[in-house]
PDB file of C-alpha atoms in Angstrom:
ATOM      1  CA  MET A   1       0.000   0.000   0.000  1.00  0.00           C
ATOM      2  CA  GLY A   2       1.252   3.461  -0.898  1.00  0.00           C
ATOM      3  CA  LYS A   3       1.384   6.399   1.462  1.00  0.00           C
ATOM      4  CA  TRP A   4      -1.598   8.631   2.192  1.00  0.00           C
ATOM      5  CA  ILE A   5      -0.865  12.230   3.137  1.00  0.00           C
ATOM      6  CA  ILE A   6      -3.675  13.939   5.016  1.00  0.00           C
ATOM      7  CA  PHE A   7      -3.726  17.713   5.344  1.00  0.00           C
ATOM      8  CA  GLY A   8      -5.843  18.520   8.345  1.00  0.00           C
ATOM      9  CA  GLY A   9      -6.186  19.876  11.823  1.00  0.00           C
ATOM     10  CA  THR A  10      -9.943  19.240  11.814  1.00  0.00           C
ATOM     11  CA  THR A  11     -11.960  16.594  13.627  1.00  0.00           C
ATOM     12  CA  GLU A  12     -12.488  14.818  10.306  1.00  0.00           C
ATOM     13  CA  SER A  13      -8.762  14.640   9.608  1.00  0.00           C
ATOM     14  CA  ARG A  14      -8.049  13.141  13.036  1.00  0.00           C
ATOM     15  CA  LEU A  15     -10.714  10.468  12.657  1.00  0.00           C
ATOM     16  CA  LEU A  16      -9.589   9.611   9.133  1.00  0.00           C
ATOM     17  CA  ALA A  17      -5.945   9.411  10.176  1.00  0.00           C
ATOM     18  CA  GLN A  18      -6.787   7.176  13.137  1.00  0.00           C
ATOM     19  CA  ARG A  19      -8.807   4.787  10.998  1.00  0.00           C
ATOM     20  CA  ALA A  20      -6.091   4.590   8.346  1.00  0.00           C
ATOM     21  CA  HIS A  21      -3.386   4.090  10.962  1.00  0.00           C
ATOM     22  CA  ASP A  22      -5.365   1.373  12.750  1.00  0.00           C
ATOM     23  CA  ALA A  23      -5.843  -0.392   9.406  1.00  0.00           C
ATOM     24  CA  GLY A  24      -2.077  -0.552   8.958  1.00  0.00           C
ATOM     25  CA  ARG A  25      -1.889   2.039   6.212  1.00  0.00           C
ATOM     26  CA  ASP A  26       1.202   4.216   5.767  1.00  0.00           C
ATOM     27  CA  VAL A  27      -0.222   7.629   6.655  1.00  0.00           C
ATOM     28  CA  LEU A  28       1.298  11.041   7.315  1.00  0.00           C
ATOM     29  CA  VAL A  29      -0.736  13.951   8.696  1.00  0.00           C
ATOM     30  CA  CYS A  30       0.191  17.575   8.005  1.00  0.00           C
ATOM     31  CA  VAL A  31      -0.914  20.251  10.490  1.00  0.00           C
ATOM     32  CA  THR A  32       0.154  23.832  11.071  1.00  0.00           C
ATOM     33  CA  SER A  33       0.730  23.863  14.837  1.00  0.00           C
ATOM     34  CA  GLU A  34       2.052  21.816  17.722  1.00  0.00           C
ATOM     35  CA  TYR A  35      -1.344  22.260  19.325  1.00  0.00           C
ATOM     36  CA  ALA A  36      -2.987  20.406  16.433  1.00  0.00           C
ATOM     37  CA  ARG A  37      -0.282  17.770  16.617  1.00  0.00           C
ATOM     38  CA  GLY A  38      -1.092  17.171  20.258  1.00  0.00           C
ATOM     39  CA  LEU A  39      -4.669  16.231  19.373  1.00  0.00           C
ATOM     40  CA  LEU A  40      -3.471  13.282  17.272  1.00  0.00           C
ATOM     41  CA  ASP A  41      -2.587   9.866  18.619  1.00  0.00           C
ATOM     42  CA  ALA A  42       1.119   9.831  19.475  1.00  0.00           C
ATOM     43  CA  GLY A  43       1.707   6.885  17.129  1.00  0.00           C
ATOM     44  CA  ILE A  44       0.524   8.700  13.996  1.00  0.00           C
ATOM     45  CA  PRO A  45       3.357  10.287  11.971  1.00  0.00           C
ATOM     46  CA  CYS A  46       2.871  14.030  11.633  1.00  0.00           C
ATOM     47  CA  ARG A  47       4.518  17.019   9.971  1.00  0.00           C
ATOM     48  CA  VAL A  48       4.041  20.359  11.743  1.00  0.00           C
ATOM     49  CA  GLY A  49       4.271  23.711  10.008  1.00  0.00           C
ATOM     50  CA  ALA A  50       2.549  25.843   7.399  1.00  0.00           C
ATOM     51  CA  MET A  51       3.634  25.520   3.750  1.00  0.00           C
ATOM     52  CA  ASP A  52       3.228  27.789   0.777  1.00  0.00           C
ATOM     53  CA  GLU A  53       2.715  26.337  -2.706  1.00  0.00           C
ATOM     54  CA  VAL A  54       6.429  25.955  -3.453  1.00  0.00           C
ATOM     55  CA  GLN A  55       7.174  24.271  -0.136  1.00  0.00           C
ATOM     56  CA  MET A  56       4.131  22.035  -0.522  1.00  0.00           C
ATOM     57  CA  LEU A  57       5.173  20.888  -3.993  1.00  0.00           C
ATOM     58  CA  ARG A  58       8.702  20.103  -2.818  1.00  0.00           C
ATOM     59  CA  PHE A  59       7.384  18.218   0.198  1.00  0.00           C
ATOM     60  CA  LEU A  60       4.998  16.117  -1.892  1.00  0.00           C
ATOM     61  CA  GLN A  61       7.701  15.377  -4.440  1.00  0.00           C
ATOM     62  CA  GLU A  62       9.906  14.030  -1.651  1.00  0.00           C
ATOM     63  CA  GLU A  63       7.141  11.974  -0.017  1.00  0.00           C
ATOM     64  CA  GLN A  64       5.694  10.576  -3.277  1.00  0.00           C
ATOM     65  CA  PRO A  65       2.233   9.778  -1.839  1.00  0.00           C
ATOM     66  CA  GLU A  66      -0.227   7.429  -3.482  1.00  0.00           C
ATOM     67  CA  ARG A  67      -3.089   9.740  -2.470  1.00  0.00           C
ATOM     68  CA  ILE A  68      -3.476  13.227  -1.016  1.00  0.00           C
ATOM     69  CA  ILE A  69      -6.455  13.973   1.219  1.00  0.00           C
ATOM     70  CA  ASP A  70      -7.498  17.556   1.898  1.00  0.00           C
ATOM     71  CA  ALA A  71      -9.326  17.484   5.235  1.00  0.00           C
ATOM     72  CA  THR A  72      -8.575  21.095   6.122  1.00  0.00           C
ATOM     73  CA  HIS A  73     -11.113  23.539   7.526  1.00  0.00           C
ATOM     74  CA  PRO A  74     -13.772  24.807   5.077  1.00  0.00           C
ATOM     75  CA  TYR A  75     -12.288  28.309   5.435  1.00  0.00           C
ATOM     76  CA  ALA A  76      -8.670  27.275   4.700  1.00  0.00           C
ATOM     77  CA  VAL A  77      -9.110  28.326   1.071  1.00  0.00           C
ATOM     78  CA  ARG A  78      -5.470  29.011   0.226  1.00  0.00           C
ATOM     79  CA  VAL A  79      -4.314  25.597   1.421  1.00  0.00           C
ATOM     80  CA  SER A  80      -6.979  23.837  -0.639  1.00  0.00           C
ATOM     81  CA  GLN A  81      -6.070  25.889  -3.711  1.00  0.00           C
ATOM     82  CA  ASN A  82      -2.380  25.031  -3.326  1.00  0.00           C
ATOM     83  CA  LEU A  83      -3.178  21.347  -2.890  1.00  0.00           C
ATOM     84  CA  ARG A  84      -5.193  21.281  -6.103  1.00  0.00           C
ATOM     85  CA  VAL A  85      -2.321  22.850  -8.027  1.00  0.00           C
ATOM     86  CA  CYS A  86       0.316  20.540  -6.541  1.00  0.00           C
ATOM     87  CA  ALA A  87      -1.730  17.377  -7.011  1.00  0.00           C
ATOM     88  CA  ALA A  88      -2.389  18.278 -10.646  1.00  0.00           C
ATOM     89  CA  GLN A  89       1.308  18.922 -11.313  1.00  0.00           C
ATOM     90  CA  LEU A  90       2.318  15.624  -9.733  1.00  0.00           C
ATOM     91  CA  GLY A  91      -0.552  13.574 -11.154  1.00  0.00           C
ATOM     92  CA  VAL A  92      -1.515  12.342  -7.678  1.00  0.00           C
ATOM     93  CA  PRO A  93      -5.202  11.728  -6.812  1.00  0.00           C
ATOM     94  CA  LEU A  94      -6.616  14.383  -4.502  1.00  0.00           C
ATOM     95  CA  GLU A  95      -9.656  13.796  -2.322  1.00  0.00           C
ATOM     96  CA  ARG A  96     -11.459  16.643  -0.598  1.00  0.00           C
ATOM     97  CA  VAL A  97     -13.283  15.871   2.653  1.00  0.00           C
ATOM     98  CA  ARG A  98     -16.098  18.408   2.875  1.00  0.00           C
ATOM     99  CA  ARG A  99     -18.189  19.168   5.919  1.00  0.00           C
ATOM    100  CA  ASP A 100     -21.939  19.165   5.524  1.00  0.00           C
ATOM    101  CA  GLU A 101     -23.629  22.467   6.116  1.00  0.00           C
ATOM    102  CA  ALA A 102     -25.986  22.405   9.077  1.00  0.00           C
ATOM    103  CA  HIS A 103     -28.156  25.496   9.056  1.00  0.00           C
ATOM    104  CA  ALA A 104     -31.472  24.529   7.435  1.00  0.00           C
ATOM    105  CA  ALA A 105     -33.417  24.971  10.670  1.00  0.00           C
ATOM    106  CA  TRP A 106     -32.096  28.448  11.465  1.00  0.00           C
ATOM    107  CA  GLN A 107     -30.609  30.031   8.361  1.00  0.00           C
ATOM    108  CA  ASP A 108     -33.423  32.571   7.917  1.00  0.00           C
ATOM    109  CA  ALA A 109     -33.040  33.765  11.509  1.00  0.00           C
ATOM    110  CA  ALA A 110     -29.370  34.710  11.181  1.00  0.00           C
ATOM    111  CA  GLN A 111     -27.639  37.548   9.363  1.00  0.00           C
ATOM    112  CA  TRP A 112     -25.307  36.185   6.679  1.00  0.00           C
ATOM    113  CA  VAL A 113     -22.138  37.933   5.504  1.00  0.00           C
ATOM    114  CA  ASP A 114     -19.275  37.016   3.194  1.00  0.00           C
ATOM    115  CA  ASP A 115     -16.185  37.680   5.307  1.00  0.00           C
ATOM    116  CA  ALA A 116     -14.773  39.064   8.546  1.00  0.00           C
ATOM    117  CA  GLN A 117     -14.854  42.642   7.264  1.00  0.00           C
ATOM    118  CA  GLN A 118     -18.586  42.444   6.577  1.00  0.00           C
ATOM    119  CA  ALA A 119     -19.147  40.700   9.913  1.00  0.00           C
ATOM    120  CA  ALA A 120     -17.309  43.489  11.746  1.00  0.00           C
ATOM    121  CA  GLU A 121     -19.337  46.148   9.947  1.00  0.00           C
ATOM    122  CA  ALA A 122     -22.583  44.357  10.791  1.00  0.00           C
ATOM    123  CA  ALA A 123     -21.634  43.941  14.456  1.00  0.00           C
ATOM    124  CA  ALA A 124     -20.569  47.587  14.666  1.00  0.00           C
ATOM    125  CA  CYS A 125     -24.168  48.581  13.882  1.00  0.00           C
ATOM    126  CA  THR A 126     -25.453  46.754  16.964  1.00  0.00           C
ATOM    127  CA  ARG A 127     -25.373  47.470  20.667  1.00  0.00           C
ATOM    128  CA  GLY A 128     -24.186  45.396  23.598  1.00  0.00           C
ATOM    129  CA  SER A 129     -21.523  42.763  24.090  1.00  0.00           C
ATOM    130  CA  VAL A 130     -20.269  40.872  21.031  1.00  0.00           C
ATOM    131  CA  LEU A 131     -18.950  37.307  21.257  1.00  0.00           C
ATOM    132  CA  LEU A 132     -16.537  36.337  18.475  1.00  0.00           C
ATOM    133  CA  THR A 133     -16.188  32.596  17.887  1.00  0.00           C
ATOM    134  CA  THR A 134     -14.290  32.940  14.606  1.00  0.00           C
ATOM    135  CA  GLY A 135     -10.724  32.364  15.808  1.00  0.00           C
ATOM    136  CA  SER A 136      -7.796  34.669  16.457  1.00  0.00           C
ATOM    137  CA  HIS A 137      -6.546  35.434  12.942  1.00  0.00           C
ATOM    138  CA  THR A 138      -9.042  38.207  12.169  1.00  0.00           C
ATOM    139  CA  LEU A 139      -9.380  39.847  15.585  1.00  0.00           C
ATOM    140  CA  ASN A 140      -7.819  43.102  14.377  1.00  0.00           C
ATOM    141  CA  VAL A 141     -10.553  43.413  11.754  1.00  0.00           C
ATOM    142  CA  TYR A 142     -13.175  43.529  14.500  1.00  0.00           C
ATOM    143  CA  ALA A 143     -11.132  45.644  16.925  1.00  0.00           C
ATOM    144  CA  GLN A 144     -10.738  48.345  14.255  1.00  0.00           C
ATOM    145  CA  ARG A 145     -14.527  48.727  13.940  1.00  0.00           C
ATOM    146  CA  ILE A 146     -15.756  47.894  17.443  1.00  0.00           C
ATOM    147  CA  ALA A 147     -14.517  49.100  20.819  1.00  0.00           C
ATOM    148  CA  PRO A 148     -12.478  46.222  22.305  1.00  0.00           C
ATOM    149  CA  GLU A 149     -14.404  46.648  25.552  1.00  0.00           C
ATOM    150  CA  ARG A 150     -17.514  45.379  23.744  1.00  0.00           C
ATOM    151  CA  LEU A 151     -15.746  42.302  22.424  1.00  0.00           C
ATOM    152  CA  TYR A 152     -15.537  38.886  24.026  1.00  0.00           C
ATOM    153  CA  VAL A 153     -13.480  36.346  22.102  1.00  0.00           C
ATOM    154  CA  ARG A 154     -13.360  32.564  22.285  1.00  0.00           C
ATOM    155  CA  VAL A 155     -10.073  31.221  20.955  1.00  0.00           C
ATOM    156  CA  LEU A 156      -7.852  28.172  21.246  1.00  0.00           C
ATOM    157  CA  PRO A 157      -5.847  27.949  24.496  1.00  0.00           C
ATOM    158  CA  THR A 158      -2.477  28.639  22.866  1.00  0.00           C
ATOM    159  CA  ALA A 159       0.142  31.331  23.370  1.00  0.00           C
ATOM    160  CA  VAL A 160      -0.299  32.455  19.761  1.00  0.00           C
ATOM    161  CA  SER A 161      -4.048  32.965  20.204  1.00  0.00           C
ATOM    162  CA  ILE A 162      -3.645  34.842  23.486  1.00  0.00           C
ATOM    163  CA  ALA A 163      -0.978  37.064  21.914  1.00  0.00           C
ATOM    164  CA  ALA A 164      -3.361  37.855  19.043  1.00  0.00           C
ATOM    165  CA  CYS A 165      -6.025  38.871  21.548  1.00  0.00           C
ATOM    166  CA  GLU A 166      -3.605  41.110  23.405  1.00  0.00           C
ATOM    167  CA  GLY A 167      -2.389  42.597  20.128  1.00  0.00           C
ATOM    168  CA  ALA A 168      -5.970  43.500  19.217  1.00  0.00           C
ATOM    169  CA  GLY A 169      -6.455  45.203  22.588  1.00  0.00           C
ATOM    170  CA  ILE A 170      -8.954  42.682  23.947  1.00  0.00           C
ATOM    171  CA  PRO A 171      -9.184  42.960  27.753  1.00  0.00           C
ATOM    172  CA  GLN A 172      -7.856  39.865  29.481  1.00  0.00           C
ATOM    173  CA  SER A 173     -11.171  39.357  31.266  1.00  0.00           C
ATOM    174  CA  HIS A 174     -12.836  39.108  27.836  1.00  0.00           C
ATOM    175  CA  ILE A 175     -10.674  36.242  26.558  1.00  0.00           C
ATOM    176  CA  ILE A 176     -12.170  32.744  26.727  1.00  0.00           C
ATOM    177  CA  ALA A 177      -9.427  30.259  25.824  1.00  0.00           C
ATOM    178  CA  MET A 178     -11.023  26.843  25.280  1.00  0.00           C
ATOM    179  CA  GLN A 179     -10.875  23.911  22.887  1.00  0.00           C
ATOM    180  CA  GLY A 180     -14.212  23.204  21.166  1.00  0.00           C
ATOM    181  CA  PRO A 181     -16.604  22.200  19.895  1.00  0.00           C
ATOM    182  CA  PHE A 182     -18.949  22.944  22.781  1.00  0.00           C
ATOM    183  CA  SER A 183     -22.372  21.704  23.780  1.00  0.00           C
ATOM    184  CA  ALA A 184     -25.494  23.823  23.427  1.00  0.00           C
ATOM    185  CA  GLN A 185     -25.760  23.868  27.226  1.00  0.00           C
ATOM    186  CA  LEU A 186     -22.259  25.251  27.686  1.00  0.00           C
ATOM    187  CA  ASN A 187     -22.796  27.892  25.010  1.00  0.00           C
ATOM    188  CA  ASP A 188     -26.097  28.923  26.567  1.00  0.00           C
ATOM    189  CA  ALA A 189     -24.476  29.280  29.988  1.00  0.00           C
ATOM    190  CA  LEU A 190     -21.685  31.373  28.484  1.00  0.00           C
ATOM    191  CA  TYR A 191     -24.132  33.722  26.756  1.00  0.00           C
ATOM    192  CA  ALA A 192     -25.994  34.189  30.029  1.00  0.00           C
ATOM    193  CA  GLN A 193     -22.858  34.702  32.106  1.00  0.00           C
ATOM    194  CA  LEU A 194     -21.402  37.336  29.757  1.00  0.00           C
ATOM    195  CA  GLY A 195     -24.665  39.048  28.805  1.00  0.00           C
ATOM    196  CA  ILE A 196     -23.996  38.538  25.106  1.00  0.00           C
ATOM    197  CA  ALA A 197     -26.139  40.552  22.673  1.00  0.00           C
ATOM    198  CA  VAL A 198     -24.406  39.589  19.407  1.00  0.00           C
ATOM    199  CA  MET A 199     -22.646  36.349  18.413  1.00  0.00           C
ATOM    200  CA  VAL A 200     -20.428  35.984  15.351  1.00  0.00           C
ATOM    201  CA  THR A 201     -19.603  32.546  13.956  1.00  0.00           C
ATOM    202  CA  LYS A 202     -18.492  30.747  10.833  1.00  0.00           C
ATOM    203  CA  ASP A 203     -20.660  28.148   9.105  1.00  0.00           C
ATOM    204  CA  SER A 204     -18.451  25.326  10.377  1.00  0.00           C
ATOM    205  CA  GLY A 205     -21.054  22.556  10.113  1.00  0.00           C
ATOM    206  CA  GLU A 206     -22.170  20.057  12.727  1.00  0.00           C
ATOM    207  CA  ALA A 207     -18.586  18.854  13.245  1.00  0.00           C
ATOM    208  CA  GLY A 208     -17.706  22.398  14.231  1.00  0.00           C
ATOM    209  CA  GLY A 209     -20.705  22.709  16.531  1.00  0.00           C
ATOM    210  CA  VAL A 210     -22.323  25.611  14.679  1.00  0.00           C
ATOM    211  CA  SER A 211     -25.935  24.663  15.462  1.00  0.00           C
ATOM    212  CA  ASP A 212     -25.038  24.266  19.130  1.00  0.00           C
ATOM    213  CA  LYS A 213     -23.813  27.853  19.030  1.00  0.00           C
ATOM    214  CA  VAL A 214     -26.614  29.359  16.982  1.00  0.00           C
ATOM    215  CA  LEU A 215     -29.759  27.764  18.402  1.00  0.00           C
ATOM    216  CA  PRO A 216     -29.153  28.727  22.068  1.00  0.00           C
ATOM    217  CA  ALA A 217     -28.245  32.232  20.917  1.00  0.00           C
ATOM    218  CA  LEU A 218     -31.448  32.631  18.929  1.00  0.00           C
ATOM    219  CA  SER A 219     -33.507  31.297  21.838  1.00  0.00           C
ATOM    220  CA  ARG A 220     -32.093  34.136  23.964  1.00  0.00           C
ATOM    221  CA  GLY A 221     -32.818  36.781  21.337  1.00  0.00           C
ATOM    222  CA  ILE A 222     -29.128  37.205  20.544  1.00  0.00           C
ATOM    223  CA  HIS A 223     -28.357  38.673  17.126  1.00  0.00           C
ATOM    224  CA  VAL A 224     -26.431  35.995  15.187  1.00  0.00           C
ATOM    225  CA  ILE A 225     -24.018  36.878  12.376  1.00  0.00           C
ATOM    226  CA  VAL A 226     -22.755  33.980  10.267  1.00  0.00           C
ATOM    227  CA  ILE A 227     -19.829  34.164   7.840  1.00  0.00           C
ATOM    228  CA  ARG A 228     -20.594  32.125   4.737  1.00  0.00           C
ATOM    229  CA  ARG A 229     -18.204  29.443   3.592  1.00  0.00           C
ATOM    230  CA  PRO A 230     -15.904  30.394   0.745  1.00  0.00           C
ATOM    231  CA  ARG A 231     -16.951  28.796  -2.510  1.00  0.00           C
ATOM    232  CA  GLU A 232     -14.643  25.901  -3.352  1.00  0.00           C
ATOM    233  CA  GLU A 233     -13.685  24.493  -6.707  1.00  0.00           C
ATOM    234  CA  SER A 234     -14.603  20.839  -7.147  1.00  0.00           C
ATOM    235  CA  THR A 235     -11.909  18.148  -7.129  1.00  0.00           C
ATOM    236  CA  CYS A 236     -11.763  14.780  -8.793  1.00  0.00           C
ATOM    237  CA  GLY A 237     -12.525  13.012  -5.515  1.00  0.00           C
ATOM    238  CA  GLU A 238     -14.816  14.314  -2.794  1.00  0.00           C
ATOM    239  CA  ASN A 239     -16.146  12.910   0.447  1.00  0.00           C
ATOM    240  CA  ARG A 240     -18.742  14.472   2.721  1.00  0.00           C
TER     241      ARG A 240
END
């Protein structure tokens, strides 16, 4: 059996890697952080570190995989684009693991936007405390439009995430550093504790716990802003 290389960091990538490893397959998982590495079983080979297109092509040429599996987050558009280019150049099959969308029951009750900039503009037009559950990479976008004192942020419990919060001027008492996904009950308790009026999320699907964030918020009359998924090009192999 040839090698499978899985690009991930998501729940789906961890489950797929574990199943392949348990079946005796030669598998290598690529993630961008030591934190993501720590979520994998210690026996699963893993490469840590971000790669641009040139680095990715060189890496894949050296590894010579039988199959490449893109199990990255739905919003990791650049990585998916680079993988499509590299796989095509090398003639290696590429499979994209896509998350199902999970908003049929509540999509008309939320405000939908295309990106973080639009989400920040929408939230700036509201009043009250805003909970951001969209990660640490775009915090400055929100902090430029909304007073940091209004912002509560839920991010991964890593030094990089905390530094991003501090860099955006988020008060320490407004930083919730936790690993998700979270239950509806926990989210509901958090909204109540913090007096949240607005919640911003990505459409991360059931695996990302989006309904468990949105439904308790709507039941409390919280204004929900959802960032749409970027539109992806289709690949020769897809799995949902």
